[in-house]
Coordinates of C-alpha atoms in Angstrom, one line a residue:
Chain S
M199 CA 22.6 77.6 125.7
L200 CA 25.8 76.0 126.8
K201 CA 29.6 77.5 126.3
L202 CA 32.5 75.5 126.6
N203 CA 36.0 76.7 126.2
G204 CA 38.7 74.8 124.3
K205 CA 42.2 76.0 122.1
G206 CA 41.0 76.8 118.4
V207 CA 43.7 75.2 116.4
Y208 CA 42.2 76.1 113.0
G209 CA 40.3 79.4 112.5
A210 CA 37.1 79.1 111.0
V211 CA 33.4 78.5 111.9
A212 CA 30.5 76.2 111.6
I213 CA 27.4 75.5 112.5
G214 CA 25.7 72.2 112.7
K215 CA 24.7 68.5 114.7
I216 CA 26.9 66.9 117.0
S217 CA 28.3 63.7 116.2
V218 CA 29.7 61.9 119.4
F219 CA 32.9 59.7 117.9
K220 CA 32.4 55.9 118.7
R221 CA 35.4 54.1 118.9
Q222 CA 35.3 50.3 119.4
E223 CA 37.4 50.5 122.7
A224 CA 38.8 46.7 122.8
Q225 CA 38.7 46.2 126.7
V226 CA 42.0 44.5 126.7
R227 CA 41.8 41.6 129.2
R228 CA 44.5 39.4 130.0
I229 CA 44.3 35.9 129.6
H230 CA 46.5 33.0 130.7
V231 CA 47.2 31.1 127.2
E232 CA 48.7 27.7 126.7
D233 CA 49.6 27.9 123.1
T234 CA 52.0 30.7 122.8
A235 CA 52.7 29.7 119.4
A236 CA 48.9 30.6 118.3
E237 CA 49.3 33.9 120.1
L238 CA 52.2 34.8 118.1
E239 CA 50.2 33.7 114.8
R240 CA 47.6 36.0 115.4
V241 CA 50.0 38.9 116.1
D242 CA 51.5 38.4 112.7
A243 CA 48.0 38.2 111.1
A244 CA 46.6 41.2 112.9
K245 CA 49.9 43.0 111.9
K246 CA 49.5 42.2 108.2
K247 CA 45.9 43.7 107.9
A248 CA 46.8 46.3 110.0
S249 CA 49.5 47.6 107.5
E250 CA 46.8 46.9 104.7
Q251 CA 44.8 49.2 106.7
L252 CA 47.5 51.7 106.7
S253 CA 48.6 51.7 103.4
A254 CA 45.1 52.3 102.1
I255 CA 44.9 55.2 104.5
Y256 CA 48.0 56.7 103.4
E257 CA 46.4 56.9 100.0
K258 CA 43.7 58.2 101.4
A259 CA 45.9 61.1 103.0
L260 CA 47.7 61.5 99.9
K261 CA 44.8 62.8 98.2
E262 CA 43.1 65.0 100.5
V263 CA 46.1 66.2 102.9
G264 CA 49.2 66.0 100.7
E265 CA 52.4 64.2 100.5
T266 CA 54.0 65.6 104.1
N267 CA 51.0 65.4 106.1
A268 CA 50.3 61.1 104.5
Q269 CA 53.8 60.6 105.5
I270 CA 52.9 59.9 109.3
F271 CA 51.2 56.5 107.8
E272 CA 54.2 55.4 106.7
I273 CA 55.6 55.8 109.6
H274 CA 53.1 53.6 111.1
M275 CA 53.3 51.2 109.0
M276 CA 57.3 51.6 110.0
M277 CA 56.4 51.6 113.5
I278 CA 54.3 48.3 113.1
E279 CA 57.7 46.8 111.8
D280 CA 60.0 47.8 114.5
E281 CA 62.5 45.3 115.9
D282 CA 62.1 46.7 119.4
Y283 CA 58.4 47.0 119.7
N284 CA 57.8 43.3 118.1
E285 CA 60.8 41.6 120.4
S286 CA 58.9 42.9 123.5
I287 CA 55.5 41.9 122.2
Q288 CA 56.9 38.5 121.6
S289 CA 58.4 38.3 124.9
I290 CA 55.5 39.2 126.6
I291 CA 53.4 36.5 125.3
E292 CA 56.0 33.7 125.7
N293 CA 57.5 34.8 129.0
Q294 CA 54.4 35.4 130.6
S295 CA 52.2 33.1 128.5
V296 CA 49.7 35.2 127.9
N297 CA 47.3 36.5 124.8
A298 CA 48.7 38.4 122.3
E299 CA 46.0 41.5 123.1
Y300 CA 47.5 41.9 126.3
A301 CA 51.0 42.0 125.1
V302 CA 50.3 44.7 122.5
A303 CA 48.8 47.0 125.1
V304 CA 51.7 46.7 127.6
T305 CA 54.1 47.5 124.5
S306 CA 52.4 50.1 123.6
D307 CA 52.0 51.7 127.4
N308 CA 55.8 51.3 127.8
F309 CA 56.7 53.1 124.3
A310 CA 54.5 55.5 124.8
E311 CA 56.1 56.5 128.4
M312 CA 59.3 56.5 126.9
F313 CA 57.9 59.4 124.2
S314 CA 55.8 61.2 126.9
S315 CA 59.0 61.5 129.0
M316 CA 61.0 63.2 126.4
D317 CA 61.8 66.6 126.8
D318 CA 60.9 67.6 123.4
A319 CA 57.0 68.7 122.6
Y320 CA 57.6 66.6 119.0
M321 CA 58.5 63.9 120.3
Q322 CA 56.1 63.5 123.3
A323 CA 53.1 63.8 120.7
R324 CA 54.8 60.9 119.1
A325 CA 53.2 58.8 121.9
A326 CA 49.8 59.1 120.3
D327 CA 51.7 57.3 117.3
V328 CA 52.6 54.4 119.3
K329 CA 49.3 54.0 121.0
D330 CA 47.5 54.5 117.5
I331 CA 49.2 51.8 115.6
S332 CA 48.9 49.5 118.9
N333 CA 45.0 50.0 118.9
R334 CA 45.0 49.1 115.1
I335 CA 46.4 46.0 115.5
I336 CA 44.3 45.1 118.7
A337 CA 40.9 45.9 116.9
C338 CA 42.4 44.1 113.9
M339 CA 42.6 40.8 116.2
A340 CA 39.0 41.1 116.5
E341 CA 36.6 39.7 114.1
N342 CA 35.5 42.8 112.9
G343 CA 38.1 45.8 113.2
D344 CA 36.2 48.5 111.0
T345 CA 34.7 51.2 112.5
D346 CA 32.1 53.1 111.3
S347 CA 31.1 56.8 111.5
S348 CA 28.1 56.8 108.8
S349 CA 25.8 59.4 109.0
D350 CA 23.9 61.2 106.2
D351 CA 24.2 65.2 107.3
K352 CA 27.1 66.8 107.8
V353 CA 28.1 66.6 111.4
I354 CA 30.4 68.3 114.2
I355 CA 32.6 65.2 115.5
C356 CA 33.1 65.4 119.1
A357 CA 35.7 63.0 121.0
D358 CA 37.9 62.8 123.8
D359 CA 40.7 62.7 121.6
L360 CA 41.4 61.9 117.9
A361 CA 43.8 59.3 116.6
P362 CA 45.9 61.1 113.3
S363 CA 44.6 57.5 111.7
E364 CA 41.0 58.4 113.0
T365 CA 41.0 62.0 111.6
V366 CA 41.7 61.0 108.1
S367 CA 39.3 57.6 108.1
L368 CA 36.4 60.2 108.6
D369 CA 34.7 61.1 105.7
K370 CA 36.0 64.9 105.1
E371 CA 32.5 65.4 103.0
K372 CA 30.6 64.9 106.2
V373 CA 33.0 66.8 108.5
L374 CA 31.5 70.6 109.4
A375 CA 34.5 70.7 112.5
F376 CA 36.2 68.9 115.0
V377 CA 35.9 69.3 118.7
T378 CA 38.2 67.1 121.1
A379 CA 38.1 67.1 125.0
H380 CA 42.1 66.6 125.2
G381 CA 44.8 66.7 122.7
S382 CA 48.0 69.3 121.9
S383 CA 48.1 71.8 119.3
N384 CA 51.4 70.0 118.2
S385 CA 49.4 66.7 117.6
H386 CA 48.9 65.2 114.2
T387 CA 45.2 65.7 114.4
A388 CA 45.4 69.2 114.6
I389 CA 48.0 70.0 111.7
L390 CA 45.5 67.6 109.7
A391 CA 42.7 69.9 110.5
R392 CA 44.5 73.1 109.2
N393 CA 45.0 71.0 106.1
M394 CA 41.7 70.0 105.8
N395 CA 40.6 73.7 106.4
I396 CA 37.9 72.4 108.9
P397 CA 37.4 74.6 112.1
A398 CA 38.9 72.6 114.8
I399 CA 39.1 73.1 118.5
I400 CA 41.2 71.0 121.3
G401 CA 40.8 70.7 124.7
A402 CA 37.4 71.4 125.2
G403 CA 37.7 69.6 128.7
D404 CA 36.2 66.6 130.3
E405 CA 33.1 68.9 130.4
L406 CA 32.3 68.0 126.7
L407 CA 31.5 64.4 126.6
E408 CA 29.3 64.7 129.6
K409 CA 27.4 67.6 128.5
I410 CA 26.7 66.6 124.9
K411 CA 25.0 63.8 123.0
D412 CA 24.2 62.8 119.3
G413 CA 22.2 65.2 117.4
D414 CA 22.4 68.1 119.5
M415 CA 22.8 71.3 117.5
A416 CA 25.8 73.3 118.1
A417 CA 28.1 76.5 117.0
V418 CA 31.9 76.3 117.0
D419 CA 34.3 79.0 116.9
G420 CA 38.0 77.8 115.6
Y421 CA 39.3 81.7 116.3
T422 CA 38.1 82.0 119.6
G423 CA 37.9 78.3 120.7
E424 CA 34.4 78.1 121.4
I425 CA 32.2 75.9 121.7
F426 CA 28.2 76.5 122.1
I427 CA 26.1 73.9 122.4
D428 CA 22.2 74.9 121.4
P429 CA 23.2 78.2 120.5
D430 CA 20.8 80.9 121.3
E431 CA 19.7 83.3 118.2
K432 CA 22.2 86.1 119.0
T433 CA 24.9 83.8 118.9
L434 CA 23.9 82.0 115.8
A435 CA 23.7 85.4 114.4
E436 CA 27.2 86.2 115.3
I437 CA 28.8 82.7 114.3
I438 CA 26.6 83.5 110.6
A439 CA 28.1 87.0 110.4
K440 CA 31.8 85.2 111.0
Q441 CA 31.1 82.8 108.3
K442 CA 29.8 85.6 105.7
S443 CA 33.0 87.8 106.3
D444 CA 35.1 84.8 106.1
L445 CA 33.9 84.4 102.5
E446 CA 34.1 87.7 101.4
K447 CA 37.5 87.8 103.0
K448 CA 38.5 84.9 100.7
E449 CA 37.1 86.6 97.8
L450 CA 39.0 89.6 98.6
L451 CA 42.2 87.6 99.1
K452 CA 41.4 85.8 95.2
S453 CA 40.5 89.1 93.9
L454 CA 43.8 91.1 94.9
K455 CA 46.5 88.5 94.4
G456 CA 48.8 89.8 92.0
K457 CA 48.0 93.2 91.6
E458 CA 49.9 96.1 92.5
N459 CA 50.3 98.3 95.7
I460 CA 49.7 101.6 93.8
T461 CA 47.1 104.2 94.5
L462 CA 44.1 105.8 92.3
D463 CA 47.0 108.6 91.6
G464 CA 49.9 106.3 90.3
T465 CA 51.8 106.2 94.1
K466 CA 53.3 102.5 94.6
V467 CA 54.2 101.7 97.9
N468 CA 55.9 97.8 98.8
I469 CA 53.9 95.9 101.4
Y470 CA 56.1 93.0 103.2
A471 CA 55.3 90.7 105.9
N472 CA 56.0 90.5 109.7
I473 CA 57.3 86.9 110.7
G474 CA 58.6 85.3 113.7
S475 CA 59.5 81.9 112.1
V476 CA 60.5 79.8 109.3
E477 CA 56.9 78.3 109.4
N478 CA 55.3 81.4 108.8
I479 CA 56.9 81.7 105.1
G480 CA 53.6 79.8 103.8
A481 CA 51.6 82.6 104.8
V482 CA 53.6 85.3 103.2
L483 CA 53.4 83.4 99.9
V484 CA 49.9 83.0 100.0
N485 CA 49.1 86.3 101.0
D486 CA 51.1 87.6 98.0
A487 CA 53.2 89.7 100.4
G488 CA 56.5 91.6 97.9
G489 CA 58.6 90.4 100.8
I490 CA 59.5 90.1 104.5
G491 CA 59.8 93.4 106.0
L492 CA 60.8 92.1 109.7
F493 CA 61.9 88.7 110.6
R494 CA 62.3 88.2 114.0
S495 CA 65.6 86.0 114.4
E496 CA 64.5 85.7 118.5
F497 CA 62.8 82.6 117.9
L498 CA 66.1 80.8 117.2
Y499 CA 66.9 81.8 120.7
L500 CA 63.9 81.3 122.5
E501 CA 63.5 77.6 120.7
N502 CA 66.8 76.6 121.7
S503 CA 68.1 75.7 125.2
D504 CA 71.8 77.0 124.3
Y505 CA 73.2 79.5 122.3
P506 CA 71.9 78.5 118.7
T507 CA 75.3 77.8 116.7
E508 CA 76.6 79.7 113.4
E509 CA 75.6 76.4 111.2
Q510 CA 72.1 76.0 112.6
Q511 CA 71.2 79.6 112.2
F512 CA 72.9 80.0 109.1
Q513 CA 70.2 77.0 107.3
A514 CA 67.6 79.0 109.3
Y515 CA 68.5 82.4 107.2
K516 CA 69.5 80.2 104.1
K517 CA 66.1 78.7 104.1
V518 CA 64.0 82.0 104.7
L519 CA 65.7 83.4 101.7
E520 CA 65.6 80.7 99.3
S521 CA 61.7 80.2 100.2
M522 CA 61.6 83.6 99.3
A523 CA 62.9 83.3 96.0
G524 CA 64.6 86.9 95.1
K525 CA 62.2 88.4 97.1
K526 CA 63.6 91.0 99.8
V527 CA 64.2 89.5 103.2
I528 CA 65.1 92.0 106.2
I529 CA 66.3 90.1 109.3
R530 CA 66.6 91.7 112.5
T531 CA 69.0 90.9 114.5
L532 CA 68.7 89.4 118.3
D533 CA 66.2 91.6 120.0
I534 CA 65.6 90.0 123.4
G535 CA 65.7 91.3 127.0
A536 CA 62.7 93.8 128.4
D537 CA 59.6 91.4 127.7
K538 CA 61.5 88.5 125.8
Q539 CA 63.9 86.4 128.3
V540 CA 66.2 83.6 127.6
D541 CA 67.3 81.5 130.3
Y542 CA 70.7 80.8 129.1
F543 CA 71.7 84.6 128.5
N544 CA 71.5 84.7 132.2
L545 CA 70.3 88.5 132.3
D546 CA 70.1 90.4 136.2
K547 CA 66.6 91.3 136.7
E548 CA 65.9 94.7 136.4
E549 CA 64.0 97.6 137.7
N550 CA 63.3 99.0 134.2
P551 CA 63.7 96.7 131.2
A552 CA 62.3 98.5 128.6
L553 CA 64.9 101.0 129.5
G554 CA 67.6 98.6 130.3
F555 CA 70.0 96.1 129.0
R556 CA 68.1 94.8 125.7
A557 CA 68.5 94.3 121.7
I558 CA 71.9 95.8 120.4
R559 CA 73.1 96.6 123.7
I560 CA 73.6 93.0 124.5
C561 CA 75.1 92.5 121.4
L562 CA 77.7 95.1 121.5
T563 CA 78.4 94.1 125.1
R564 CA 78.8 90.2 124.1
P565 CA 80.4 90.6 121.0
D566 CA 80.8 86.6 120.5
I567 CA 77.0 86.1 120.2
F568 CA 76.5 89.3 118.0
K569 CA 79.5 87.8 115.5
T570 CA 78.1 84.5 115.5
Q571 CA 74.9 85.6 114.0
L572 CA 76.4 88.0 111.7
R573 CA 78.8 85.5 110.2
A574 CA 75.3 83.2 110.0
L575 CA 73.7 86.1 108.3
F576 CA 76.3 87.2 105.4
R577 CA 76.8 83.5 104.5
A578 CA 73.0 82.9 104.0
S579 CA 73.1 86.4 102.0
A580 CA 74.6 84.4 99.5
F581 CA 71.5 82.8 98.8
G582 CA 68.9 85.6 97.9
N583 CA 68.0 89.2 98.6
L584 CA 68.8 90.0 102.0
G585 CA 68.7 93.1 104.3
I586 CA 70.2 93.0 108.0
M587 CA 68.7 95.1 110.4
F588 CA 69.6 96.4 113.8
P589 CA 67.4 97.2 116.5
M590 CA 67.1 99.6 119.4
I591 CA 69.7 102.2 118.4
T592 CA 70.1 105.7 120.0
S593 CA 73.4 107.0 118.5
V594 CA 76.0 107.3 115.8
S595 CA 78.8 105.8 117.9
E596 CA 76.4 102.3 118.2
L597 CA 76.2 102.2 114.7
E598 CA 80.0 103.1 113.9
K599 CA 80.8 100.1 116.1
I600 CA 78.0 97.8 114.5
L601 CA 79.6 98.5 111.0
A602 CA 82.8 97.8 112.1
V603 CA 81.8 94.5 113.2
C604 CA 80.2 93.6 110.0
D605 CA 83.0 94.8 108.0
E606 CA 85.5 92.6 110.3
V607 CA 83.0 89.8 109.3
K608 CA 83.0 90.1 105.8
A609 CA 86.9 90.4 105.9
E610 CA 86.8 87.1 107.8
L611 CA 84.5 85.7 105.2
K612 CA 86.5 87.0 102.3
E613 CA 89.9 85.6 103.5
N614 CA 88.2 82.1 103.9
N615 CA 86.7 82.1 100.6
I616 CA 83.6 82.0 101.8
E617 CA 80.7 83.4 99.9
Y618 CA 78.3 86.5 100.8
S619 CA 76.6 89.3 98.9
E620 CA 77.9 92.5 98.2
K621 CA 74.4 93.6 98.0
T622 CA 73.3 93.0 101.1
E623 CA 71.5 96.1 102.6
I624 CA 72.3 97.6 105.9
G625 CA 69.4 99.2 108.2
I626 CA 68.3 100.1 111.5
M627 CA 65.0 100.3 113.6
I628 CA 64.2 103.8 114.3
E629 CA 62.2 103.2 117.7
T630 CA 63.8 105.3 120.0
P631 CA 63.1 109.4 119.9
A632 CA 66.7 109.6 119.7
A633 CA 67.3 107.9 116.6
A634 CA 64.4 109.7 114.7
I635 CA 65.7 113.3 116.1
I636 CA 69.6 112.5 115.0
S637 CA 68.0 110.6 111.7
D638 CA 69.8 112.8 109.3
K639 CA 73.3 111.6 110.9
L640 CA 72.1 108.3 111.1
A641 CA 70.8 108.1 107.1
P642 CA 74.2 108.5 105.5
M643 CA 75.7 105.6 107.2
V644 CA 73.0 102.7 106.4
D645 CA 70.8 101.7 103.1
F646 CA 67.4 101.7 105.1
F647 CA 65.1 102.7 108.1
S648 CA 62.2 100.6 109.5
V649 CA 60.2 102.4 111.9
G650 CA 59.2 100.1 115.0
T651 CA 56.0 102.1 115.9
N652 CA 55.2 100.1 119.2
D653 CA 58.9 100.6 120.9
L654 CA 58.8 103.9 119.7
T655 CA 55.5 105.1 121.1
Q656 CA 56.0 103.8 124.1
Y657 CA 59.4 105.8 124.5
T658 CA 58.0 109.0 122.9
L659 CA 54.9 109.4 125.2
A660 CA 56.8 107.4 128.3
C661 CA 53.9 105.3 128.4
D662 CA 54.3 101.7 129.4
R663 CA 52.7 99.4 126.6
Q664 CA 52.4 96.5 129.1
N665 CA 50.4 98.4 131.5
P666 CA 46.2 98.3 130.6
K667 CA 45.7 101.3 132.7
L668 CA 47.6 103.2 130.6
E669 CA 45.7 102.2 127.3
D670 CA 43.9 105.5 127.4
F671 CA 46.9 108.1 127.5
C672 CA 48.8 105.6 124.8
D673 CA 47.6 107.6 121.5
T674 CA 49.4 106.1 119.0
H675 CA 48.2 108.2 116.4
H676 CA 50.1 111.4 118.7
E677 CA 51.5 114.1 116.6
A678 CA 54.7 113.9 118.2
I679 CA 55.3 110.3 117.0
L680 CA 53.7 111.4 113.6
R681 CA 56.2 113.9 113.3
L682 CA 59.3 111.8 114.2
I683 CA 58.1 109.6 111.7
E684 CA 58.0 112.5 109.2
M685 CA 61.3 113.6 110.1
S686 CA 62.8 110.3 109.7
A687 CA 61.2 109.7 106.2
E688 CA 62.8 113.2 104.9
N689 CA 66.2 112.7 106.4
A690 CA 66.1 109.1 105.0
H691 CA 65.3 110.2 101.2
K692 CA 67.7 113.4 101.5
N693 CA 70.5 110.8 101.9
G694 CA 69.4 108.3 99.3
A695 CA 67.9 105.7 101.8
W696 CA 64.5 104.3 101.8
I697 CA 62.1 104.1 104.4
G698 CA 59.5 101.5 106.0
I699 CA 57.2 101.2 109.2
C700 CA 57.1 97.6 110.4
G701 CA 55.4 98.2 113.7
E702 CA 51.8 97.7 114.3
L703 CA 50.9 101.2 113.1
A704 CA 51.8 100.1 109.5
A705 CA 48.5 98.3 109.6
D706 CA 46.3 100.7 111.0
T707 CA 44.4 101.4 107.4
T708 CA 43.5 105.2 109.2
L709 CA 47.1 106.1 108.7
T710 CA 48.1 104.7 105.1
E711 CA 47.0 107.7 103.5
T712 CA 49.4 109.7 106.3
F713 CA 52.3 107.3 105.4
L714 CA 51.8 107.3 102.0
K715 CA 52.1 111.4 102.1
M716 CA 55.3 111.1 103.9
G717 CA 57.0 109.2 101.3
I718 CA 57.1 106.0 103.3
D719 CA 58.4 103.3 100.8
E720 CA 57.4 100.3 102.7
L721 CA 54.9 98.9 105.2
S722 CA 55.3 95.7 106.8
V723 CA 52.5 93.9 108.4
Y724 CA 50.9 90.6 110.1
P725 CA 50.7 88.1 106.3
S726 CA 47.1 88.2 106.9
Y727 CA 46.8 91.9 106.8
V728 CA 48.8 92.3 103.5
L729 CA 45.5 92.3 101.2
K730 CA 43.6 94.0 103.5
L731 CA 46.2 96.9 103.1
R732 CA 46.5 96.5 99.3
D733 CA 42.8 97.2 99.2
T734 CA 43.3 100.5 101.5
V735 CA 46.3 101.6 99.3
R736 CA 44.2 100.6 96.2
N737 CA 41.2 102.9 97.0
I738 CA 43.3 106.3 98.3
D739 CA 44.0 109.1 95.9
L740 CA 46.9 111.3 97.1
S741 CA 46.3 114.0 94.3
K742 CA 43.1 115.2 96.1
Chain B
M94 CA 85.0 49.5 112.2
K95 CA 84.3 52.8 110.8
Q96 CA 83.2 55.9 112.4
F97 CA 82.5 59.3 111.6
N98 CA 80.6 62.4 113.5
Y99 CA 77.9 64.1 112.2
T100 CA 76.3 67.4 113.3
I101 CA 72.5 67.4 112.5
K102 CA 71.5 70.4 110.0
D103 CA 67.6 69.3 109.8
E104 CA 65.7 72.1 112.1
V105 CA 63.8 69.5 113.7
G106 CA 66.4 66.8 114.4
I107 CA 65.8 63.1 113.7
H108 CA 62.2 63.2 113.6
A109 CA 59.6 60.7 112.8
R110 CA 60.3 60.7 109.1
P111 CA 64.1 60.6 108.6
A112 CA 64.6 58.0 111.5
G113 CA 62.1 55.6 109.2
M114 CA 64.4 56.2 106.3
L115 CA 67.6 55.7 108.4
A116 CA 66.2 52.5 109.4
K117 CA 65.2 51.3 106.4
E118 CA 68.7 52.2 104.7
A119 CA 70.5 50.6 107.3
K120 CA 68.3 46.8 106.9
K121 CA 70.2 47.1 103.6
F122 CA 73.2 46.1 105.2
K123 CA 74.9 43.2 107.1
S124 CA 76.7 45.4 109.5
E125 CA 75.7 46.2 112.6
I126 CA 75.1 50.3 112.5
L127 CA 75.4 52.8 115.8
I128 CA 74.1 55.8 116.3
E129 CA 75.4 57.4 119.7
K130 CA 74.5 60.5 121.2
S131 CA 75.8 61.5 124.7
G132 CA 77.1 58.4 125.6
K133 CA 73.6 56.9 124.7
S134 CA 74.0 54.5 121.5
V135 CA 71.2 52.6 119.8
N136 CA 71.0 50.3 116.7
A137 CA 70.4 52.1 113.3
T138 CA 67.8 49.9 112.4
K139 CA 65.4 50.3 115.0
L140 CA 63.0 53.3 114.7
M141 CA 61.4 53.6 117.9
M142 CA 64.9 53.8 119.7
L143 CA 66.3 56.1 117.3
M144 CA 63.1 58.5 117.8
G145 CA 64.0 57.7 121.1
L146 CA 67.3 59.5 121.2
G147 CA 65.8 62.6 120.9
V148 CA 68.5 63.9 118.3
K149 CA 68.1 67.8 117.6
C150 CA 69.3 70.3 115.6
G151 CA 72.9 71.4 116.0
E152 CA 73.7 68.3 117.8
T153 CA 76.5 65.8 116.9
V154 CA 76.0 61.8 116.6
T155 CA 78.7 59.3 116.3
V156 CA 78.1 56.4 113.8
T157 CA 79.8 53.5 113.9
V158 CA 79.5 50.7 111.5
T159 CA 81.2 47.2 112.0
G160 CA 81.0 44.2 109.8
E161 CA 81.7 42.6 106.5
D162 CA 80.2 44.9 104.5
E163 CA 81.5 48.0 106.7
D164 CA 82.8 50.2 103.8
A165 CA 80.2 50.5 101.6
A166 CA 77.5 50.7 104.6
A167 CA 79.9 53.7 106.4
K168 CA 79.7 55.3 102.9
A169 CA 75.8 54.8 102.6
M170 CA 75.5 56.0 106.4
E171 CA 77.7 59.4 105.3
D172 CA 75.5 59.9 102.2
F173 CA 72.2 59.7 104.2
F174 CA 73.4 61.9 107.0
T175 CA 74.8 64.3 104.4
A176 CA 71.4 64.2 102.0
N177 CA 68.7 64.0 104.8
L178 CA 69.3 65.4 108.0

């Protein structure tokens, strides 16, 4: 057995025979020609043929992977008609008196180079599109332009890299998995594989094509990014077990969708999802979460090279609220510092960053940043059911300052006749022991609490969660933590506030019963855990 | 000559798809339509150059329209940006 490692871009497994993808790699040679007009005509004819092929591929993709994913082929058709691209081909043919294939290949390299040198991962990946269309035109100039990968069995396709049109052209019925030696997770191939629900691994390295041949048996694990060539029995058994559990999970998913989160004795709890970017909303909806319990706004700051503008933030928040169509969306204000660093904030290096200048402490020191975010949030509140949550609270005076800024922002919006929702709920994270201990004072000031168990554990047990040596000491079920949560729940309810848990402990099904007994109103977990947690809740009987 | 500024609101900026649509729209007019970002200016009909500008969300571009149908073209461009970007 030989094991290779790559990056899994779609979590699923497959077992089958390998088929090495054969491309008619037309070796392009530079040939001197006298009749340049004839070469120009050849380019035109090839372009026409290429466009016809692309529109056929577009139709196929439309059926198999949907409009959004098919659009790339429409772009390809437009790229073929691009003026600069065509002028470049024409001028190379005319000025250098060379063959059409060579002119297209050189033009392709130049444009691909322009895209690869851009500072944006999305645009860098477009270099592959330029090469894809150019290779297509070159292939069309040869007499037999069609690639054929027909075989009767379902196979695992292995290639150095796959162009988007190649991925779609493959007969989906015959493909078990994709494995490529190179490629990026931003590539359309990776995106298409995800949409085709086929296990896919990229970046398995050059070894892949050196070590395999057609017909080799292999097992592919898209979860771990592992490829096993000629797998032994133990590995096969593991992969088959994963296949089985995937199937079971799918069944569970189907049967629990649309059902209530209710215990056998009739206690209800909200199960929401934690997400970190707008792209995860699909997962929230697919897994039937009742809302978003924690939307980390950091992505807006981490993805940018400078402070995100109010408008930029507003658009992102609005999109989330609109997509969730009236369901609760709790957005947490900026939580950087400690393990999340952003260059342009120019934060000093700290000896002890977990106890340092982070989250709300930065916001209260830099009101410009804080107010920009709050304005964007309140403006977005008009488009859905928003809750705003503040991290790292330790005192009443901090909360007083925050509420004063909120009032200021709302007054300004009102003055400028900008709409916002008066129903916007305000809440705080309970993630420091201090906040839990004074929760009786904090609860009357807010609409909700949300317990961040990761930090609460680290601060209560004085255990650095980044230090792997402390794993044995970092008991997340420690009575001190559970007592702090219980205390916060009691104080919340006494003061008419609700309480949720959004840390990793929320997904720990061995504690679900304990949390429900405390009266926890909401549990927020990774989208993929929602249905599993619903299953647990539905099997609990609190009356016993 | 007609000119206006527009700040991109689309999350991924002028990526492949809107660039393609923009180029298509610009080709409908006789006027020359230039899109400028930080001193670099490209013709709106040129898809690859347009993508090459790498305009991201939150960045502002200046659109300049010159030619016989500049009024209609500028109006169409403003409508296009507002609707798609």
